[in-house]
mmCIF file of C-alpha atoms and ligand atoms in Angstrom:
data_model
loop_
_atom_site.group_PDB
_atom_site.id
_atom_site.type_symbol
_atom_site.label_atom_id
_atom_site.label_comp_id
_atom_site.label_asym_id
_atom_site.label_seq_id
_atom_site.Cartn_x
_atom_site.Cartn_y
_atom_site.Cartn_z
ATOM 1 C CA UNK A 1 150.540 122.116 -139.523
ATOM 2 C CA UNK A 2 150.057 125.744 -138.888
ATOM 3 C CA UNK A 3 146.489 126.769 -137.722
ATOM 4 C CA UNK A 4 144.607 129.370 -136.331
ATOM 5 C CA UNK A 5 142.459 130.378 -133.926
ATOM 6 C CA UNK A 6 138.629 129.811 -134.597
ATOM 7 C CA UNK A 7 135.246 130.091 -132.818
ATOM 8 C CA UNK A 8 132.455 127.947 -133.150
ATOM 9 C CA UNK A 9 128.867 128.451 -131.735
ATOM 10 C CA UNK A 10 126.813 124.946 -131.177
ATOM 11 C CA UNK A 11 123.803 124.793 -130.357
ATOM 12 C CA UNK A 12 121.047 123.452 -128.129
ATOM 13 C CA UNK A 13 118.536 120.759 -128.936
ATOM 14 C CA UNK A 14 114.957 119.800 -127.509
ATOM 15 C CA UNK A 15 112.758 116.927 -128.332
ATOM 16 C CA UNK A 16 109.325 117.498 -130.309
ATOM 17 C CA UNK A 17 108.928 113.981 -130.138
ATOM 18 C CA UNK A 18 110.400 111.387 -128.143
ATOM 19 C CA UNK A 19 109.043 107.647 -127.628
ATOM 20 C CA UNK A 20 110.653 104.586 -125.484
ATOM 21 C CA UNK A 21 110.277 101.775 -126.988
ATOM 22 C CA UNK A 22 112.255 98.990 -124.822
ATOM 23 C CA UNK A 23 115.432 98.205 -123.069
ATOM 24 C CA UNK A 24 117.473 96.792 -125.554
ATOM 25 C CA UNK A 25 119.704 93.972 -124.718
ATOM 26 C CA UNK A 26 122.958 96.367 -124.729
ATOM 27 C CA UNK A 27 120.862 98.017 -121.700
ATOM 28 C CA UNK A 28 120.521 101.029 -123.653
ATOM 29 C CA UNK A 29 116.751 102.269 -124.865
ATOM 30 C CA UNK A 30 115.128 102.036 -128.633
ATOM 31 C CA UNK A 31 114.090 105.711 -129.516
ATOM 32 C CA UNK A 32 111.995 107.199 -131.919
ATOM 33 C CA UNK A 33 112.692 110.701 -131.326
ATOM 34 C CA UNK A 34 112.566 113.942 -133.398
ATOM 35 C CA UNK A 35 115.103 116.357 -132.336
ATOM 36 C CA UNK A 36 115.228 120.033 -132.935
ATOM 37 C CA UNK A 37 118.356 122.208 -132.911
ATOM 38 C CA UNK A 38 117.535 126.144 -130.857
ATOM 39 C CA UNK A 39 119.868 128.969 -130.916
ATOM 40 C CA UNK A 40 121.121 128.943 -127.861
ATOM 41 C CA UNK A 41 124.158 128.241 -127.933
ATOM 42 C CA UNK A 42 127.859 127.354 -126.609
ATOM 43 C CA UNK A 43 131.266 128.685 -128.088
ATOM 44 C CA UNK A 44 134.182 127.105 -128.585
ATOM 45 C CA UNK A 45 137.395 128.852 -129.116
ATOM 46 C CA UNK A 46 139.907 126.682 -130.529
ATOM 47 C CA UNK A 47 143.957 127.147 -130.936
ATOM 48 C CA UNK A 48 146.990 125.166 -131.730
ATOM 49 C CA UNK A 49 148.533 124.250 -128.087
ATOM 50 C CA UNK A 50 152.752 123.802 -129.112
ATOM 51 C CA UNK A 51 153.356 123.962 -125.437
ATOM 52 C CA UNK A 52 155.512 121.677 -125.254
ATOM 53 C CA UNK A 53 154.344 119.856 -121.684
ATOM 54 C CA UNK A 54 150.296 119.697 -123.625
ATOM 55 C CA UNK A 55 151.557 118.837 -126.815
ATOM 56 C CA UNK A 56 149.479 116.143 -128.556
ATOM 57 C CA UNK A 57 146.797 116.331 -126.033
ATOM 58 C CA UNK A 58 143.578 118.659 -125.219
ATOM 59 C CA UNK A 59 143.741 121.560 -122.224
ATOM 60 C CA UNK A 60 139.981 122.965 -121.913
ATOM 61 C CA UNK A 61 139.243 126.153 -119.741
ATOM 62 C CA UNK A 62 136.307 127.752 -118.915
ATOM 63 C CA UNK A 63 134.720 130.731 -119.397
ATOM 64 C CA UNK A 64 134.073 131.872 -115.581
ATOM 65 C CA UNK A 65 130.601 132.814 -115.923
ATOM 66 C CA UNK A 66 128.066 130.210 -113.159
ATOM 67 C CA UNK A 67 127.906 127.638 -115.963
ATOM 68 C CA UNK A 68 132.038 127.295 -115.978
ATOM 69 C CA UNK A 69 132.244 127.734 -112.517
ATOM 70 C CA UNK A 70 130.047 124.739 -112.223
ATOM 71 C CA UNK A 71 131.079 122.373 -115.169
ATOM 72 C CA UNK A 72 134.701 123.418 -113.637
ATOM 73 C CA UNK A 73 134.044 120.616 -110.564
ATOM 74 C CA UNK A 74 133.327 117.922 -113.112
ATOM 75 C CA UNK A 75 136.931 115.895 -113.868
ATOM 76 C CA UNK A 76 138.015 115.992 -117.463
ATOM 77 C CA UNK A 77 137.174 112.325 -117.773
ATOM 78 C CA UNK A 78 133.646 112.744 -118.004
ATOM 79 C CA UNK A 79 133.491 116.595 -120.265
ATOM 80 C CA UNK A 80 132.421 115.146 -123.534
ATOM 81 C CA UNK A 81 134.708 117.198 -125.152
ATOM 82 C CA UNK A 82 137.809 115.457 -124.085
ATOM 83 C CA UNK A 83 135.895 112.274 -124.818
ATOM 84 C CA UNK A 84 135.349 113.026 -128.194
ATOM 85 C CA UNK A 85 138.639 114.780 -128.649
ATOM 86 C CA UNK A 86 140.029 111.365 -127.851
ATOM 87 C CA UNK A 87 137.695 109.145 -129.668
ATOM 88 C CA UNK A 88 138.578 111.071 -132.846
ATOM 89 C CA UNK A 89 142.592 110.967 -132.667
ATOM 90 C CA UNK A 90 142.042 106.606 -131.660
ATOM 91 C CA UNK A 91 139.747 106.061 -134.634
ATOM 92 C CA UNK A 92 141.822 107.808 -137.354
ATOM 93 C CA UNK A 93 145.052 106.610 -135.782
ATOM 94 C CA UNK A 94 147.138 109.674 -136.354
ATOM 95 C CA UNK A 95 149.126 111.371 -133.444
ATOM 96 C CA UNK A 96 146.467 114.058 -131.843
ATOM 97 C CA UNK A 97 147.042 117.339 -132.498
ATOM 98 C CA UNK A 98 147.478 119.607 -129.288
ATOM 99 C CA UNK A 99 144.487 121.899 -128.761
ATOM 100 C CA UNK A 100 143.198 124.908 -126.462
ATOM 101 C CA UNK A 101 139.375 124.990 -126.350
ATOM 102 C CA UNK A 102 138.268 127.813 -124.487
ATOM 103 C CA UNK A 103 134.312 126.715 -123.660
ATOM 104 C CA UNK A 104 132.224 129.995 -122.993
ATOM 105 C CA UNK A 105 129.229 127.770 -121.934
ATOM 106 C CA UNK A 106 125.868 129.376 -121.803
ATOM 107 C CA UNK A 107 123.291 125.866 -122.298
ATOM 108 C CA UNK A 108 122.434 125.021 -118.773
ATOM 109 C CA UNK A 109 124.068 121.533 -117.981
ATOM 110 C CA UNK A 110 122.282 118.378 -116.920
ATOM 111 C CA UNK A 111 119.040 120.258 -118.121
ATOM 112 C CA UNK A 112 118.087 117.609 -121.093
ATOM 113 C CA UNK A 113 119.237 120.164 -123.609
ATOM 114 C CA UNK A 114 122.095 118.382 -124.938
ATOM 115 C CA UNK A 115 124.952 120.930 -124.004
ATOM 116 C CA UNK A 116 127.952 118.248 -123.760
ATOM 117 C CA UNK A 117 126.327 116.433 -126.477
ATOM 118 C CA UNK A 118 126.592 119.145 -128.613
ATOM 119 C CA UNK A 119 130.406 120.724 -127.458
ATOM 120 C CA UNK A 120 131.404 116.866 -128.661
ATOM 121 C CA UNK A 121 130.168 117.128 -131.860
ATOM 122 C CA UNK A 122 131.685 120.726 -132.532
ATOM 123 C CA UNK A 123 134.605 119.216 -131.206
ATOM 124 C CA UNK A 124 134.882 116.204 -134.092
ATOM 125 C CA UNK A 125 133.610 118.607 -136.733
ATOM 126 C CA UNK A 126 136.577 120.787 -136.084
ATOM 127 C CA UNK A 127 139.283 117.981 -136.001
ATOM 128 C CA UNK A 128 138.114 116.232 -138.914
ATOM 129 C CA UNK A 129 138.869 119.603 -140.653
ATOM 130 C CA UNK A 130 142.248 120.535 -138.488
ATOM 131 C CA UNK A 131 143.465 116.876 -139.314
ATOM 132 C CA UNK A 132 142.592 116.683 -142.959
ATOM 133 C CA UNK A 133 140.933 113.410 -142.253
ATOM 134 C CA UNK A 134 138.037 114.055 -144.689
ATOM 135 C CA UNK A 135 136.136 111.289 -142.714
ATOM 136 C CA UNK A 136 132.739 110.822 -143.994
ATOM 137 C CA UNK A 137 129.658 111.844 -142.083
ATOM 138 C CA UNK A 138 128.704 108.576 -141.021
ATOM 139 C CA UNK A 139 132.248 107.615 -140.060
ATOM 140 C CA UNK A 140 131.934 110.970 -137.354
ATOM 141 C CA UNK A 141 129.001 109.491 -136.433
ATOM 142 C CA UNK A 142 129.585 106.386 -135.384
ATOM 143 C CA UNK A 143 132.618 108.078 -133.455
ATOM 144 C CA UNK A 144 130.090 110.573 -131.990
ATOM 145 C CA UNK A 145 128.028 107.377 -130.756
ATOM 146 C CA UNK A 146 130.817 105.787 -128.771
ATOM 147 C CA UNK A 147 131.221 109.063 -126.957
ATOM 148 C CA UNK A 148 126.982 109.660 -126.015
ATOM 149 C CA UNK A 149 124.115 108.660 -127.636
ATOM 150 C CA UNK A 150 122.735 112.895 -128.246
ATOM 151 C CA UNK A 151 126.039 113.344 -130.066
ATOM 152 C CA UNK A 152 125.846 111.939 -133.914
ATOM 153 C CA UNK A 153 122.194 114.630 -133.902
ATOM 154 C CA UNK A 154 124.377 117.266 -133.074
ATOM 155 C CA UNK A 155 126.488 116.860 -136.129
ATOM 156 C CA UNK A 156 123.556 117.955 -138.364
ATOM 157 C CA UNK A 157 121.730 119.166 -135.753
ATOM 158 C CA UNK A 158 118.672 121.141 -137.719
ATOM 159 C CA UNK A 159 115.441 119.157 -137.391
ATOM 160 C CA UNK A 160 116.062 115.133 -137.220
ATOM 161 C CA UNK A 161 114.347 112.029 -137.290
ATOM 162 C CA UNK A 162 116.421 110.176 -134.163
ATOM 163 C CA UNK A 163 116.008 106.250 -133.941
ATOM 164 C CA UNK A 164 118.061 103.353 -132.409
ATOM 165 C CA UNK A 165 119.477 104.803 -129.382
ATOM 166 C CA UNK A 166 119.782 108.242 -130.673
ATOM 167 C CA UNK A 167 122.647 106.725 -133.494
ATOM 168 C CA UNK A 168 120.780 106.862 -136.773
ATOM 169 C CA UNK A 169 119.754 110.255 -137.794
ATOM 170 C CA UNK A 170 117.388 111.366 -140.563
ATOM 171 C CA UNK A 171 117.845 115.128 -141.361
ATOM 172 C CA UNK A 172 114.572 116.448 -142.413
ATOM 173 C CA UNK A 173 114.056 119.406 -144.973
ATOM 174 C CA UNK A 174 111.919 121.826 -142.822
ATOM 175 C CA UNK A 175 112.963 124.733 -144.410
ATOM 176 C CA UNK A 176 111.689 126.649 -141.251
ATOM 177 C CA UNK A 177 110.169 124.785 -138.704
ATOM 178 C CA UNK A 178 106.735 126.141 -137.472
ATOM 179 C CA UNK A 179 107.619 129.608 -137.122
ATOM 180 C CA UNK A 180 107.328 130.485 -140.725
ATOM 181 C CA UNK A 181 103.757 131.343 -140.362
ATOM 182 C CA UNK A 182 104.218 132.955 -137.092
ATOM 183 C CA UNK A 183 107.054 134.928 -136.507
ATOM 184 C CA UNK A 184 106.172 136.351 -133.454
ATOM 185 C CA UNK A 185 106.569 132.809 -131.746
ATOM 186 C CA UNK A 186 109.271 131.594 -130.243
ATOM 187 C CA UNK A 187 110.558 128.381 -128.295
ATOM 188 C CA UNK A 188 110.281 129.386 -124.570
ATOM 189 C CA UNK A 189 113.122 127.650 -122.430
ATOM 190 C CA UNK A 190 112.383 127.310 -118.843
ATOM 191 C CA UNK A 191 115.142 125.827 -116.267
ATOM 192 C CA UNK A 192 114.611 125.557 -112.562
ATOM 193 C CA UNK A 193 118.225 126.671 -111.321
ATOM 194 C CA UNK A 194 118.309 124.225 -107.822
ATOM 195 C CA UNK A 195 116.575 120.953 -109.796
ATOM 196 C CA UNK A 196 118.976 118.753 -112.295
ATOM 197 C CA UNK A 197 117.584 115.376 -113.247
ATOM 198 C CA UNK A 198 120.197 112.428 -114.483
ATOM 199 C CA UNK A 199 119.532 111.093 -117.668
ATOM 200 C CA UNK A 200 120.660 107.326 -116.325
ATOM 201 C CA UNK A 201 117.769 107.522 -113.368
ATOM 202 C CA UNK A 202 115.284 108.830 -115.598
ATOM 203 C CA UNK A 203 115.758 105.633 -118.074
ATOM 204 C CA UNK A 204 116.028 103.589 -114.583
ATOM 205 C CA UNK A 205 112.199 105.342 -113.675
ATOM 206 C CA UNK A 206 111.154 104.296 -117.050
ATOM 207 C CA UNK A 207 112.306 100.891 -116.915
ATOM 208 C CA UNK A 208 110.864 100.343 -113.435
ATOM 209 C CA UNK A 209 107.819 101.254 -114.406
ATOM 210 C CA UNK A 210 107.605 99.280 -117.695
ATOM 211 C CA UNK A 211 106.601 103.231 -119.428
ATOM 212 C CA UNK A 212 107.207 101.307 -123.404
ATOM 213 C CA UNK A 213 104.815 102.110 -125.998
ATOM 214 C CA UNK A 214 104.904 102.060 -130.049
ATOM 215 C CA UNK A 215 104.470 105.754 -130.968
ATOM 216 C CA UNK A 216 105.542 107.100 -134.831
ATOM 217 C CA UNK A 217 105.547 110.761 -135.659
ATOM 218 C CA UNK A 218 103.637 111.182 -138.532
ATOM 219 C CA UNK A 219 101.062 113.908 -137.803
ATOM 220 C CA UNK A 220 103.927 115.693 -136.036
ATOM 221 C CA UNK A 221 105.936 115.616 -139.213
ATOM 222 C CA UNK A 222 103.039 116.566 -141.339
ATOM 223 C CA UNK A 223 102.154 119.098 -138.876
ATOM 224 C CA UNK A 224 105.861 120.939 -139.093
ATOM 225 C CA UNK A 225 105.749 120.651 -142.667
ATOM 226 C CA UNK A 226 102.721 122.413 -142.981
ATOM 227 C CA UNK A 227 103.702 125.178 -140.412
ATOM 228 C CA UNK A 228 107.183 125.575 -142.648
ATOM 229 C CA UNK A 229 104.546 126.060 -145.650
ATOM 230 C CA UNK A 230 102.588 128.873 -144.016
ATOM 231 C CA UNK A 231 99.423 126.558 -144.348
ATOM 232 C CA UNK A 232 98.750 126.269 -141.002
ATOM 233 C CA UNK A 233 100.006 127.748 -137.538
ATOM 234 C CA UNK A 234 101.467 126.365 -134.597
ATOM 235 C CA UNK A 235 98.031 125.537 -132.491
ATOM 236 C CA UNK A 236 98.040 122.140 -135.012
ATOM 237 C CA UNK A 237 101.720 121.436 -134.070
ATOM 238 C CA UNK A 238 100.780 121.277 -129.907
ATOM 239 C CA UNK A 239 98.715 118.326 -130.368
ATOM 240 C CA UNK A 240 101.254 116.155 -131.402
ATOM 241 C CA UNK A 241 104.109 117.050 -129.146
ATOM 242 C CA UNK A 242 105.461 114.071 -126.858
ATOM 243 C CA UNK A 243 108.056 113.086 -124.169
ATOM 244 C CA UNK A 244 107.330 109.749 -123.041
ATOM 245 C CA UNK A 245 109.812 110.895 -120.179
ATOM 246 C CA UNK A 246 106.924 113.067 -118.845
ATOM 247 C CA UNK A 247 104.765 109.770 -117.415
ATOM 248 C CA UNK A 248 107.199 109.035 -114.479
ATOM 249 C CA UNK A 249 109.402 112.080 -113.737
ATOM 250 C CA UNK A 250 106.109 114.748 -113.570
ATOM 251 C CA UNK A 251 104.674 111.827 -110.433
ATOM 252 C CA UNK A 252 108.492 112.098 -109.198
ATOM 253 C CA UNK A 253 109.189 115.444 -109.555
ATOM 254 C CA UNK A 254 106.378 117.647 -108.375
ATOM 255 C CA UNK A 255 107.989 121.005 -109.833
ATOM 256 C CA UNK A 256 108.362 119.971 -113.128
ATOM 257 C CA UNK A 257 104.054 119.662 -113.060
ATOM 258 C CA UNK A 258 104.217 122.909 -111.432
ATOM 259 C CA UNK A 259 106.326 124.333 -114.553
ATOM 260 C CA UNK A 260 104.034 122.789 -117.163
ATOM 261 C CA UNK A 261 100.981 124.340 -115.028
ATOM 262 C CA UNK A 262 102.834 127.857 -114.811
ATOM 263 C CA UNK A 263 103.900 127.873 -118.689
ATOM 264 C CA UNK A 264 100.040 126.881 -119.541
ATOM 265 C CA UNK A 265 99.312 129.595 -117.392
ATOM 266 C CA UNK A 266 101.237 131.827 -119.647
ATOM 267 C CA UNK A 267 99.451 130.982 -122.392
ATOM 268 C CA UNK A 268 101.730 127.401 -123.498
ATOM 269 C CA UNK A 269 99.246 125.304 -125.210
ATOM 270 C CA UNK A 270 101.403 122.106 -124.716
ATOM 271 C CA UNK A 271 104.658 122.620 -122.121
ATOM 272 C CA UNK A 272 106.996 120.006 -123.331
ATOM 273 C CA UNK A 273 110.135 118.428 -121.125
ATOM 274 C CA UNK A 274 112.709 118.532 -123.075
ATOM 275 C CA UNK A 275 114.511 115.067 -123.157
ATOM 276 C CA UNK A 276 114.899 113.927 -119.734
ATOM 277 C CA UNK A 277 114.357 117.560 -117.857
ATOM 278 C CA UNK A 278 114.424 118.661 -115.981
ATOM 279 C CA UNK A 279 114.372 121.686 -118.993
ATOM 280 C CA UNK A 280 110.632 122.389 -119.973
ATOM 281 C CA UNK A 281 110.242 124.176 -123.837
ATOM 282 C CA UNK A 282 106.690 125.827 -124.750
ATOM 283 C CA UNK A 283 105.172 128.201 -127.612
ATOM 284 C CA UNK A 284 104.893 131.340 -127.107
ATOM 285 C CA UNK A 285 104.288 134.711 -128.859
ATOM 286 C CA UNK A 286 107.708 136.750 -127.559
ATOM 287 C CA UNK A 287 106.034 140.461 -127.007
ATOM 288 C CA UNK A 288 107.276 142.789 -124.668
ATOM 289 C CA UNK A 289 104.041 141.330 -122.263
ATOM 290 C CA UNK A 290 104.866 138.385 -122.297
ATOM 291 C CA UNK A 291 108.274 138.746 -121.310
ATOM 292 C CA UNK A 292 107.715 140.698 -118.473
ATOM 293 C CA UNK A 293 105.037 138.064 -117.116
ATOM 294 C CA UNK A 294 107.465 134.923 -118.245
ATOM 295 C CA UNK A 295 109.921 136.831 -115.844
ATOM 296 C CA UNK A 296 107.259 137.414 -113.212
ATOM 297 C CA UNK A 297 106.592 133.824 -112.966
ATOM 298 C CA UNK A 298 109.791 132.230 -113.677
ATOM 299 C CA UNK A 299 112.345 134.625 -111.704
ATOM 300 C CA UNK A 300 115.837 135.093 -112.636
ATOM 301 C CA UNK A 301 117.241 133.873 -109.493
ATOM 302 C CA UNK A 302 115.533 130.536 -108.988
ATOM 303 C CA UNK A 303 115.215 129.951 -113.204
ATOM 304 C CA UNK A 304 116.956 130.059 -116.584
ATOM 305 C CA UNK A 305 114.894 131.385 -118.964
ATOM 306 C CA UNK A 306 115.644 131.564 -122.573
ATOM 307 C CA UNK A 307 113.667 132.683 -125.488
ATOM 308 C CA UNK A 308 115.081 130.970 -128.483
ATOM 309 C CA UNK A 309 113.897 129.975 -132.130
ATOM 310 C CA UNK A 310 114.860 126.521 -134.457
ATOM 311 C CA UNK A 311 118.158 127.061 -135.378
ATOM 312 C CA UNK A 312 118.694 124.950 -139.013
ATOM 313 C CA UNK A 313 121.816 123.027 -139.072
ATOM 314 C CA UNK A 314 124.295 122.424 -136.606
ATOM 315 C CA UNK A 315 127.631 124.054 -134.676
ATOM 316 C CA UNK A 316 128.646 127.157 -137.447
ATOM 317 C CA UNK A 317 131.693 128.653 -137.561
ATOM 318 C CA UNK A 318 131.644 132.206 -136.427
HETATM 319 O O1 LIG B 1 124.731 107.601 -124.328
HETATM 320 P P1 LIG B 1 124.775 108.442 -123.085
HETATM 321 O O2 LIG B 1 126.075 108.234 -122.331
HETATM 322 O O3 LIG B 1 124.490 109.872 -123.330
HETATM 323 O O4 LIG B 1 123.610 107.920 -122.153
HETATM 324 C C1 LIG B 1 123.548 108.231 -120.777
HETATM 325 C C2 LIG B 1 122.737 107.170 -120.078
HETATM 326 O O5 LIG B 1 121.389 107.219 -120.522
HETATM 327 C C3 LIG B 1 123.212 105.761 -120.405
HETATM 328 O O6 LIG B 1 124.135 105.314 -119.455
HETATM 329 C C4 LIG B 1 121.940 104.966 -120.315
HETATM 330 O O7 LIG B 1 121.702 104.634 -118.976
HETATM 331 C C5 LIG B 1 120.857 105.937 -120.723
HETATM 332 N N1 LIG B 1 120.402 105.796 -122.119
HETATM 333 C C6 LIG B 1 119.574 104.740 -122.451
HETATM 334 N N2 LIG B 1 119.108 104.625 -123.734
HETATM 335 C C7 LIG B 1 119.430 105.515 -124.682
HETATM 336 C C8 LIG B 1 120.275 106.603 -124.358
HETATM 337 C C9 LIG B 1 120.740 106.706 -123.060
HETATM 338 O O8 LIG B 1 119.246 103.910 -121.599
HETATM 339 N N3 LIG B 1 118.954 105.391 -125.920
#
């Protein structure tokens, strides 16, 4: 089946709302989460591999920029790409086509921005068009959940109502998500460079500690929706941002409470961790001043800093 090369950009994710509810008896968590998609992004480059040694299987390489230097040391077993490249081929039973994905990473890894997450579900989007396997959107995810429980979001990406343990999305029609009103402001991504937090511990923190409560979104939901109506501006939306993850990890980790201290500092009504961190997102109006004192306070060399904006759906073709 003749194909050709094509790119796709996928993007980044943080949580504007995310509640434990319990350990489940699978061991995993119950969520309520909503998840927004931010353009920042990775890129996939994707060609038929013929070589004859690859054929029918998957060879990834890596940008060299820090990020691929660093995802480089990881084994292929656990890139979610090659998990979900796999996944894909066993569940429609079809001989796997042989790929090259080139991964030009720029979302920080282990930074509770959904990176991998996100490469996977780029990934099955672009087979089940290669393969002509038409499978339905719930059929990729439920595919997308065997491989990690951020992946089936990606797949719409947008802004999502997450529950179960991340499995059952509900895409929401925010036409623009709180920036309608305010232009000006966009998501602030801080990430301390020497600091990654696994997501396994940080469920083992909240376990320990028993950190379950009953949350629901609504006011956050009615707040976006009014911000995407130009009724009301962001200030309303603070209020209601959560990360239940925040309650043990900020005791734990003393810089993250540094971070949130330094980005209210700024001028962040309500710093937010993003998932389980160690990634911290904030409002902020993006001005030429408040670059150069983001950069002041967060240098390059010891932080990632990214100003980004909701992107609407999820990995595009470019
Ligand atoms: O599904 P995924 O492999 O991304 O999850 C990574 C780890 O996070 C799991 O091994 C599990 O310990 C934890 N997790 C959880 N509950 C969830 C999602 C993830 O306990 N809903």
């Amino acid at each position: 089946m003749p194909i050709a090369t094509f790119k796709i950009k996928t993007p980044a994710k943080i949580n504007l709302f995310l509640n434990i509810r319990g350990q489940r008896p699978d061991g995993y968590h119950e969520l309520c989460m909503v998840m927004q998609a931010i353009a920042l992004f990775d890129e996939l480059t994707i060609a038929p591999n013929l070589d004859a040694a690859s054929r029918g299987d998957i060879r990834v390489t890596l940008e060299p920029n820090d990020l691929g230097r660093l995802l480089g040391k990881t084994s292929a077993r656990d890139n979610l790409l090659v998990r979900a490249y796999r996944a894909f081929w066993e569940a429609i039973k079809l001989p796997p086509l042989g790929l090259h994905v080139h991964l030009n990473k720029q979302i920080p890894v282990q930074a509770g921005l959904g990176g991998g997450s996100s490469d996977a579900a780029a990934m099955l989007l672009a087979l089940n068009h290669l393969s002509h396997a038409h499978l339905s959107l719930e059929e990729l995810q439920r595919i997308g959940a065997s491989v990690g429980s951020d992946v089936p979001f990606f797949l719409t990406g947008g802004t999502a109502l997450v529950a179960g343990r991340g499995e059952q999305i509900q895409p929401l029609a925010i036409a623009n998500p709180y920036s309608a009103s305010h232009p000006s402001l966009a998501w602030l991504i801080v990430k301390p460079r020497d600091l990654g937090i696994s997501t396994q511990a940080a469920y083992q923190a909240v376990r320990e500690a028993s950190a379950y409560r009953q949350m629901t979104p609504e006011y956050l939901l009615l707040a976006l929706q009014k911000s995407s109506q130009s009724q009301s501006g962001s200030n309303n939306l603070a209020h209601y941002l959560q990360n239940d993850f925040e309650s043990v990890l900020f005791p734990q980790y003393p810089a993250l409470e540094a971070m949130a201290n330094q980005l209210r500092d700024l001028g962040v009504e309500r710093p937010l961790l993003s998932g389980s961190g160690p990634s911290m997102a904030g409002l902020l109006a993006l001005n030429p001043a408040s670059q150069k004192a983001v950069t002041s306070v967060f240098p390059p060399d010891r932080f990632q800093v990214f100003w980004t904006h909701p992107h609407l759906s999820g990995p595009v073709q470019v």
